[in-house]
Short mmCIF file of C-alpha atoms in Angstrom, two decimals:
data_model
loop_
_atom_site.label_atom_id
_atom_site.label_comp_id
_atom_site.label_asym_id
_atom_site.label_seq_id
_atom_site.Cartn_x
_atom_site.Cartn_y
_atom_site.Cartn_z
CA MET L 1 0.00 0.00 0.00
CA PRO L 2 1.33 3.51 -0.75
CA ARG L 3 2.87 5.24 2.24
CA ARG L 4 0.76 7.77 4.13
CA ARG L 5 0.86 11.34 2.94
CA ILE L 6 2.87 13.74 5.14
CA THR L 7 0.55 15.87 7.26
CA GLN L 8 0.82 18.93 9.49
CA THR L 9 0.84 16.56 12.45
CA ASP L 10 4.08 14.99 11.16
CA VAL L 11 5.66 18.41 10.74
CA ALA L 12 4.57 19.41 14.24
CA ALA L 13 6.06 16.24 15.76
CA MET L 14 9.42 16.81 14.06
CA ALA L 15 9.54 20.48 15.08
CA GLY L 16 8.39 19.76 18.65
CA VAL L 17 5.44 22.16 18.42
CA SER L 18 1.67 21.94 18.22
CA GLN L 19 -0.21 21.48 14.96
CA ALA L 20 -1.75 24.89 15.53
CA THR L 21 1.73 26.42 15.55
CA VAL L 22 2.51 24.78 12.22
CA SER L 23 -0.76 26.17 10.82
CA PHE L 24 0.08 29.66 12.10
CA VAL L 25 3.51 29.55 10.44
CA LEU L 26 2.03 28.37 7.16
CA ASN L 27 -0.67 31.06 7.24
CA GLY L 28 1.82 33.78 8.12
CA SER L 29 -0.38 35.18 10.87
CA THR L 30 -1.21 34.48 14.51
CA PRO L 31 -4.26 35.26 16.69
CA ALA L 32 -4.14 38.08 19.20
CA GLY L 33 -2.11 37.16 22.26
CA VAL L 34 -0.12 34.39 20.49
CA ARG L 35 3.56 34.96 19.79
CA ILE L 36 5.83 32.59 17.84
CA SER L 37 9.56 33.16 18.24
CA GLU L 38 11.84 33.30 15.24
CA GLU L 39 13.61 30.15 16.51
CA THR L 40 10.31 28.22 16.67
CA ARG L 41 9.29 29.50 13.27
CA GLN L 42 12.61 28.33 11.79
CA ARG L 43 12.20 24.86 13.35
CA VAL L 44 8.81 24.54 11.66
CA LEU L 45 10.21 25.66 8.30
CA ASP L 46 13.10 23.19 8.63
CA ALA L 47 10.67 20.37 9.43
CA ILE L 48 8.57 21.27 6.38
CA ARG L 49 11.67 21.13 4.19
CA ILE L 50 12.90 17.81 5.63
CA THR L 51 9.55 16.02 5.48
CA GLY L 52 8.66 17.36 2.04
CA TYR L 53 5.26 18.49 3.34
CA THR L 54 3.16 20.34 0.72
CA ALA L 55 0.53 22.68 2.10
CA ASN L 56 -2.97 22.23 0.79
CA PRO L 57 -4.26 25.78 0.07
CA ALA L 58 -7.91 24.74 0.14
CA ALA L 59 -7.53 22.87 3.41
CA GLN L 60 -5.86 25.88 4.99
CA ARG L 61 -8.99 27.88 4.36
CA LEU L 62 -11.12 25.44 6.37
CA ALA L 63 -11.66 25.95 10.07
CA GLY L 64 -9.51 23.64 12.12
CA GLY L 65 -7.29 22.69 9.19
CA GLY L 66 -9.55 19.78 8.14
CA LEU L 67 -9.72 18.23 4.68
CA ALA L 68 -10.97 20.34 1.79
CA GLN L 69 -13.22 17.45 0.72
CA ILE L 70 -11.90 18.02 -2.80
CA LEU L 71 -10.67 15.22 -5.06
CA GLY L 72 -8.98 16.00 -8.36
CA VAL L 73 -9.22 14.56 -11.87
CA PHE L 74 -6.23 14.86 -14.21
CA THR L 75 -6.27 13.61 -17.82
CA TYR L 76 -3.15 13.14 -19.90
CA GLU L 77 -5.14 13.88 -23.05
CA ALA L 78 -7.72 16.60 -23.65
CA THR L 79 -10.94 15.40 -22.05
CA PHE L 80 -13.70 17.02 -24.05
CA PRO L 81 -12.81 17.17 -27.78
CA ARG L 82 -15.50 15.79 -30.07
CA ALA L 83 -13.41 12.82 -31.20
CA SER L 84 -13.08 11.41 -27.67
CA ARG L 85 -16.22 12.80 -26.04
CA ASP L 86 -18.05 9.49 -26.08
CA PHE L 87 -14.98 7.66 -24.80
CA TYR L 88 -14.22 9.77 -21.71
CA GLY L 89 -17.80 10.79 -20.90
CA PRO L 90 -18.86 7.59 -19.07
CA PHE L 91 -15.75 7.72 -16.85
CA LEU L 92 -16.67 11.25 -15.78
CA VAL L 93 -20.30 10.29 -15.19
CA GLY L 94 -19.22 7.48 -12.85
CA ILE L 95 -16.79 9.77 -11.04
CA GLU L 96 -19.47 12.42 -10.57
CA HIS L 97 -22.00 9.89 -9.22
CA ALA L 98 -19.51 8.54 -6.70
CA ALA L 99 -18.54 12.08 -5.63
CA GLU L 100 -22.18 12.87 -4.92
CA ARG L 101 -22.56 9.75 -2.78
CA LEU L 102 -19.36 10.47 -0.85
CA GLY L 103 -20.17 14.16 -0.42
CA VAL L 104 -16.94 15.43 -1.98
CA ASP L 105 -16.27 18.02 -4.65
CA LEU L 106 -14.33 17.40 -7.86
CA LEU L 107 -11.63 19.58 -9.36
CA LEU L 108 -10.67 19.03 -13.01
CA PHE L 109 -7.02 19.95 -13.62
CA THR L 110 -6.76 21.46 -17.09
CA SER L 111 -3.93 23.99 -16.93
CA ALA L 112 -0.94 21.62 -16.85
CA PRO L 113 1.47 22.35 -19.73
CA VAL L 114 1.00 20.36 -22.94
CA GLN L 115 4.14 18.82 -24.45
CA ASP L 116 3.98 16.87 -27.73
CA GLY L 117 0.20 16.79 -27.50
CA ARG L 118 0.17 15.42 -23.96
CA ARG L 119 -0.28 17.06 -20.60
CA ARG L 120 2.63 16.91 -18.17
CA LEU L 121 2.80 17.36 -14.41
CA THR L 122 5.77 19.72 -14.44
CA ARG L 123 6.74 21.94 -11.51
CA GLU L 124 3.54 23.96 -11.76
CA GLY L 125 1.52 20.75 -12.04
CA TRP L 126 2.87 19.26 -8.81
CA GLN L 127 1.93 22.42 -6.91
CA ARG L 128 -1.55 22.53 -8.37
CA LEU L 129 -2.28 18.93 -7.36
CA GLY L 130 -1.79 20.04 -3.76
CA VAL L 131 -5.10 21.92 -3.95
CA ALA L 132 -6.87 18.54 -3.84
CA ASP L 133 -6.62 15.86 -1.15
CA GLY L 134 -5.90 13.28 -3.85
CA CYS L 135 -6.31 12.84 -7.58
CA LEU L 136 -7.61 10.44 -10.22
CA LEU L 137 -5.39 10.05 -13.30
CA LEU L 138 -6.85 9.14 -16.67
CA GLY L 139 -5.41 8.68 -20.16
CA GLN L 140 -3.42 6.41 -22.44
CA HIS L 141 -0.22 8.44 -22.60
CA GLU L 142 0.90 8.75 -19.01
CA HIS L 143 4.48 9.51 -18.04
CA ARG L 144 5.85 6.69 -15.88
CA GLY L 145 8.36 8.97 -14.19
CA GLU L 146 5.56 11.23 -13.02
CA LEU L 147 3.64 8.32 -11.56
CA GLN L 148 6.75 7.18 -9.71
CA HIS L 149 7.22 10.71 -8.37
CA LEU L 150 3.69 10.70 -6.98
CA LEU L 151 4.38 7.37 -5.28
CA ASP L 152 7.67 8.61 -3.84
CA THR L 153 6.09 11.78 -2.44
CA ASN L 154 3.14 9.86 -0.93
CA TYR L 155 0.55 11.88 -2.83
CA PRO L 156 -2.73 9.88 -2.86
CA PHE L 157 -3.78 9.01 -6.42
CA VAL L 158 -5.52 6.26 -8.39
CA PHE L 159 -5.07 5.52 -12.08
CA ILE L 160 -8.16 4.63 -14.10
CA GLY L 161 -6.81 1.74 -16.14
CA LYS L 162 -4.45 -1.11 -15.31
CA ARG L 163 -0.89 0.08 -14.77
CA GLY L 164 2.27 -1.58 -13.45
CA SER L 165 4.87 -0.15 -11.09
CA ASP L 166 7.88 -1.19 -9.06
CA GLY L 167 6.69 -3.26 -6.13
CA GLY L 168 3.07 -3.08 -7.31
CA ARG L 169 2.44 0.07 -5.27
CA LEU L 170 0.50 1.95 -7.94
CA PRO L 171 -3.26 1.91 -7.22
CA TYR L 172 -5.56 1.39 -10.20
CA VAL L 173 -9.02 0.31 -11.32
CA GLY L 174 -8.88 -1.44 -14.69
CA ALA L 175 -10.90 -3.56 -17.10
CA ASP L 176 -10.41 -7.27 -17.73
CA TYR L 177 -9.49 -7.05 -21.42
CA VAL L 178 -7.74 -10.43 -21.24
CA GLY L 179 -10.76 -12.33 -19.96
CA GLY L 180 -13.13 -10.46 -22.27
CA THR L 181 -11.04 -11.29 -25.33
CA VAL L 182 -10.76 -14.95 -24.36
CA ARG L 183 -14.54 -15.20 -24.14
CA GLN L 184 -14.99 -13.72 -27.62
CA ILE L 185 -12.64 -16.29 -29.18
CA ASP L 186 -14.44 -19.11 -27.36
CA ARG L 187 -17.74 -17.67 -28.57
CA LEU L 188 -16.57 -17.70 -32.20
CA VAL L 189 -15.21 -21.23 -31.92
CA ALA L 190 -18.59 -22.36 -30.57
CA LEU L 191 -20.13 -20.89 -33.74
CA GLY L 192 -17.87 -23.06 -35.86
CA HIS L 193 -15.17 -20.52 -36.74
CA ARG L 194 -11.55 -21.61 -36.98
CA ARG L 195 -9.87 -18.96 -39.15
CA ILE L 196 -10.11 -16.07 -36.65
CA GLY L 197 -7.92 -13.01 -37.12
CA TYR L 198 -6.94 -10.15 -34.81
CA VAL L 199 -7.29 -6.68 -36.36
CA GLY L 200 -5.42 -3.83 -34.74
CA MET L 201 -2.01 -2.25 -34.28
CA ARG L 202 -0.01 -3.95 -31.53
CA GLY L 203 1.10 -0.97 -29.46
CA THR L 204 2.55 -0.82 -25.96
CA ASP L 205 -0.51 0.61 -24.20
CA GLN L 206 -1.95 -1.73 -21.58
CA PRO L 207 -5.37 -2.38 -23.17
CA THR L 208 -3.71 -3.47 -26.43
CA LEU L 209 -1.22 -5.70 -24.61
CA ASP L 210 -4.05 -7.34 -22.68
CA ARG L 211 -6.22 -7.87 -25.77
CA VAL L 212 -3.34 -9.48 -27.65
CA ASP L 213 -2.53 -11.70 -24.66
CA GLY L 214 -6.16 -12.81 -24.46
CA TYR L 215 -6.27 -13.55 -28.19
CA ARG L 216 -3.04 -15.54 -28.13
CA SER L 217 -3.95 -17.60 -25.08
CA ALA L 218 -7.48 -18.39 -26.32
CA MET L 219 -6.32 -19.39 -29.79
CA LYS L 220 -3.59 -21.58 -28.31
CA ALA L 221 -6.07 -23.25 -25.96
CA GLN L 222 -8.31 -24.00 -28.96
CA GLY L 223 -5.40 -25.39 -31.00
CA LEU L 224 -5.73 -22.61 -33.60
CA THR L 225 -3.18 -20.40 -35.34
CA THR L 226 -2.95 -16.72 -34.48
CA ARG L 227 -2.99 -14.28 -37.38
CA PHE L 228 -2.61 -10.54 -37.03
CA VAL L 229 -3.65 -7.78 -39.42
CA GLU L 230 -1.74 -4.61 -38.52
CA LEU L 231 -2.49 -2.29 -41.41
CA ASP L 232 -3.27 1.38 -40.80
CA ASP L 233 -5.42 1.63 -43.94
CA VAL L 234 -9.03 0.40 -43.69
CA ALA L 235 -9.24 -0.66 -47.35
CA ALA L 236 -5.98 -2.60 -47.13
CA THR L 237 -7.16 -4.25 -43.90
CA ALA L 238 -10.40 -5.41 -45.54
CA ALA L 239 -8.44 -6.77 -48.50
CA GLU L 240 -6.15 -8.70 -46.15
CA ILE L 241 -9.11 -10.21 -44.31
CA VAL L 242 -10.54 -11.45 -47.61
CA ASP L 243 -7.15 -12.69 -48.82
CA GLN L 244 -6.56 -14.61 -45.57
CA ARG L 245 -10.03 -16.20 -45.89
CA PHE L 246 -10.96 -15.24 -42.34
CA THR L 247 -14.51 -16.15 -41.40
CA ALA L 248 -14.28 -14.08 -38.22
CA VAL L 249 -12.15 -11.30 -36.77
CA VAL L 250 -11.84 -9.62 -33.40
CA VAL L 251 -11.20 -5.90 -33.74
CA ALA L 252 -9.67 -3.32 -31.42
CA PRO L 253 -12.40 -0.64 -31.14
CA GLU L 254 -10.23 2.29 -32.21
CA ASN L 255 -9.82 0.77 -35.70
CA HIS L 256 -12.93 2.29 -37.32
CA PRO L 257 -15.07 -0.89 -37.39
CA GLU L 258 -17.93 0.73 -39.33
CA GLU L 259 -15.62 1.69 -42.19
CA LEU L 260 -14.03 -1.76 -42.08
CA ALA L 261 -17.42 -3.46 -42.40
CA ASP L 262 -18.28 -1.16 -45.32
CA GLU L 263 -15.04 -2.11 -47.08
CA LEU L 264 -15.68 -5.83 -46.54
CA GLU L 265 -19.12 -5.53 -48.09
CA ARG L 266 -17.69 -3.67 -51.09
CA ARG L 267 -15.59 -6.79 -51.60
CA GLY L 268 -18.65 -9.04 -51.49
CA LYS L 269 -18.29 -10.12 -47.85
CA GLN L 270 -21.36 -9.45 -45.73
CA VAL L 271 -21.14 -8.90 -41.97
CA PRO L 272 -21.91 -11.24 -40.23
CA ASP L 273 -23.03 -13.80 -42.85
CA ASP L 274 -19.60 -14.10 -44.50
CA VAL L 275 -17.36 -12.54 -41.83
CA SER L 276 -18.26 -12.22 -38.16
CA VAL L 277 -16.81 -9.11 -36.52
CA LEU L 278 -16.54 -8.86 -32.74
CA LEU L 279 -15.43 -5.64 -31.05
CA LEU L 280 -13.09 -5.77 -28.05
CA GLY L 281 -14.71 -2.75 -26.41
CA GLN L 282 -17.03 0.07 -27.48
CA PRO L 283 -16.20 1.78 -30.81
CA HIS L 284 -14.18 4.96 -30.34
CA HIS L 285 -15.82 6.60 -33.35
CA PRO L 286 -19.47 5.51 -33.22
CA ARG L 287 -21.62 6.20 -36.27
CA ARG L 288 -25.15 7.49 -35.84
CA GLY L 289 -27.45 4.60 -36.72
CA GLY L 290 -24.48 2.24 -36.96
CA ARG L 291 -24.40 -1.53 -36.53
CA PRO L 292 -25.26 -3.17 -33.19
CA TRP L 293 -21.82 -4.62 -32.57
CA SER L 294 -21.21 -7.95 -30.90
CA GLY L 295 -18.26 -8.36 -28.55
CA PHE L 296 -17.76 -6.91 -25.09
CA SER L 297 -18.08 -3.49 -23.50
CA VAL L 298 -15.74 -1.74 -21.09
CA PRO L 299 -17.48 -0.78 -17.81
CA ARG L 300 -16.22 2.79 -17.96
CA GLU L 301 -18.85 4.35 -15.70
CA GLU L 302 -18.27 1.72 -13.00
CA MET L 303 -14.49 2.13 -13.36
CA GLY L 304 -14.78 5.87 -12.72
CA ALA L 305 -16.96 5.35 -9.65
CA ARG L 306 -14.82 2.56 -8.21
CA ALA L 307 -11.66 4.60 -8.75
CA LEU L 308 -13.06 7.52 -6.77
CA TYR L 309 -14.11 5.21 -3.94
CA LEU L 310 -10.60 3.76 -3.85
CA LEU L 311 -9.07 7.23 -3.84
CA SER L 312 -11.32 8.32 -0.97
CA ARG L 313 -10.05 5.36 1.06
CA LEU L 314 -6.42 6.21 0.35
CA VAL L 315 -6.85 9.76 1.67
CA ALA L 316 -8.97 8.62 4.64
CA ASP L 317 -6.01 8.90 7.02
CA ASP L 318 -6.41 12.68 6.72
CA GLY L 319 -10.14 12.46 7.47
CA PRO L 320 -12.64 9.66 6.74
CA LYS L 321 -15.50 10.24 4.31
CA ARG L 322 -18.93 8.74 4.84
CA ASP L 323 -21.07 7.36 2.02
CA ARG L 324 -24.35 9.26 2.28
CA GLU L 325 -26.32 6.33 0.87
CA THR L 326 -24.92 3.44 2.91
CA GLY L 327 -23.62 5.33 5.94
CA ARG L 328 -20.35 3.40 5.64
CA THR L 329 -17.14 5.28 6.42
CA ALA L 330 -14.28 4.78 3.98
CA THR L 331 -11.01 3.85 5.69
CA ALA L 332 -7.49 3.30 4.42
CA ALA L 333 -7.30 -0.13 6.01
CA ASP L 334 -7.82 -3.29 3.99
CA VAL L 335 -7.79 -1.44 0.66
CA GLU L 336 -7.59 -3.48 -2.55
CA LEU L 337 -5.13 -1.40 -4.56
CA HIS L 338 -5.54 -3.31 -7.84
CA GLN L 339 -9.13 -3.74 -9.00
CA ILE L 340 -10.00 -5.38 -12.32
CA LEU L 341 -13.62 -5.24 -13.46
CA VAL L 342 -15.32 -7.75 -15.76
CA CYS L 343 -16.10 -6.54 -19.31
CA PRO L 344 -19.70 -7.61 -20.01
CA ASP L 345 -20.46 -9.49 -23.23
CA VAL L 346 -22.62 -7.73 -25.82
CA GLU L 347 -24.84 -9.87 -28.05
CA GLY L 348 -25.21 -7.33 -30.86
CA GLY L 349 -25.77 -8.49 -34.41
CA THR L 350 -22.33 -8.98 -35.98
CA ALA L 351 -21.64 -12.61 -35.01
CA ALA L 352 -23.06 -15.59 -36.91
CA PRO L 353 -22.23 -19.29 -37.39
CA ALA L 354 -19.49 -20.11 -39.87
CA ARG L 355 -21.03 -20.92 -43.25
CA GLU L 356 -18.80 -23.88 -44.07
CA PRO L 357 -17.28 -26.56 -41.82
CA GLN L 358 -13.64 -25.77 -41.05
CA PRO L 359 -10.74 -27.95 -39.89
CA GLU L 360 -10.16 -28.10 -36.16
CA THR L 361 -6.45 -27.33 -36.56
CA ASP L 362 -4.29 -25.32 -38.90
CA ASN L 363 -0.63 -26.17 -39.35
CA ARG L 364 0.40 -22.81 -40.76
CA THR L 365 2.79 -20.94 -38.52
CA ASP L 366 2.02 -17.62 -36.91
CA PRO L 367 3.41 -14.97 -39.29
CA ALA L 368 4.01 -12.70 -36.29
#
């Protein structure tokens, strides 16, 4: 479990003063009748420097120095552009619903500098995070060094999406892409398919790695050969599917499945009668009135909500939060840092039985 965040109490203990004295030094003012010597003030400042304590400006404004009841949301990519609106929206809905139940406010961090199209938590970013008691991180292009820095400085955070770290200390709520992909292959095999391809670029992001792992393991378990189509052009991809005589493909959702199906039909292959197409997640670029896709969905709304609940538990040492609906108080004890949620199957209308009987095995080697 990540180490506890440094608090004013820790600073006070090191300096040998009361927490109130630390608060007075941080605020730069004292009540009438209270005097703090320069020596005491310097001890407090030295303790702040040694412990690495970062003052929370919002918390300082609260009577008694309690928590601000503010949890942050930081996205490595722009959150609201039209192209990704439907992708990020459900995460934010889940986060908002959980915040309402917990009685906390949300702060969306949007001013961090953008470098190479991605936001970065540079010097200004670290300071701004201190406004919130903890923060949710979201996006596909995170900077691993920044995540390690947050762990090293004990700042409470949770990543939405499976992520690895040294010692497994990084808290996250992710989706079971591996299990979901395995089920889709088993589903196609049950429909009589044997020539099943994987369509999508094999990048290094975690969802892609998990999908590929699920595809490989399921195909191996079924005694079938893996075949990958990694073409960036939709027309070329459709041509390759026809050339390889696939009767079914599983498709990473960012690969424009509607356009791919259109291209297949231009080549005389109907979906799903000639080629079954299963999506490994919701389409990133949905078409109005598009096909009802078969495959699985990613529980994005639930992931957002569960991530906020986990974050609230990680900051509970600084002040527990009570769920208004259940009355249960979130605590930092017995926290499950790594949560993987099941990706529900979607029946849709793009999966059908294979038209012709196919051999159980295929001796061709994996071209990859």
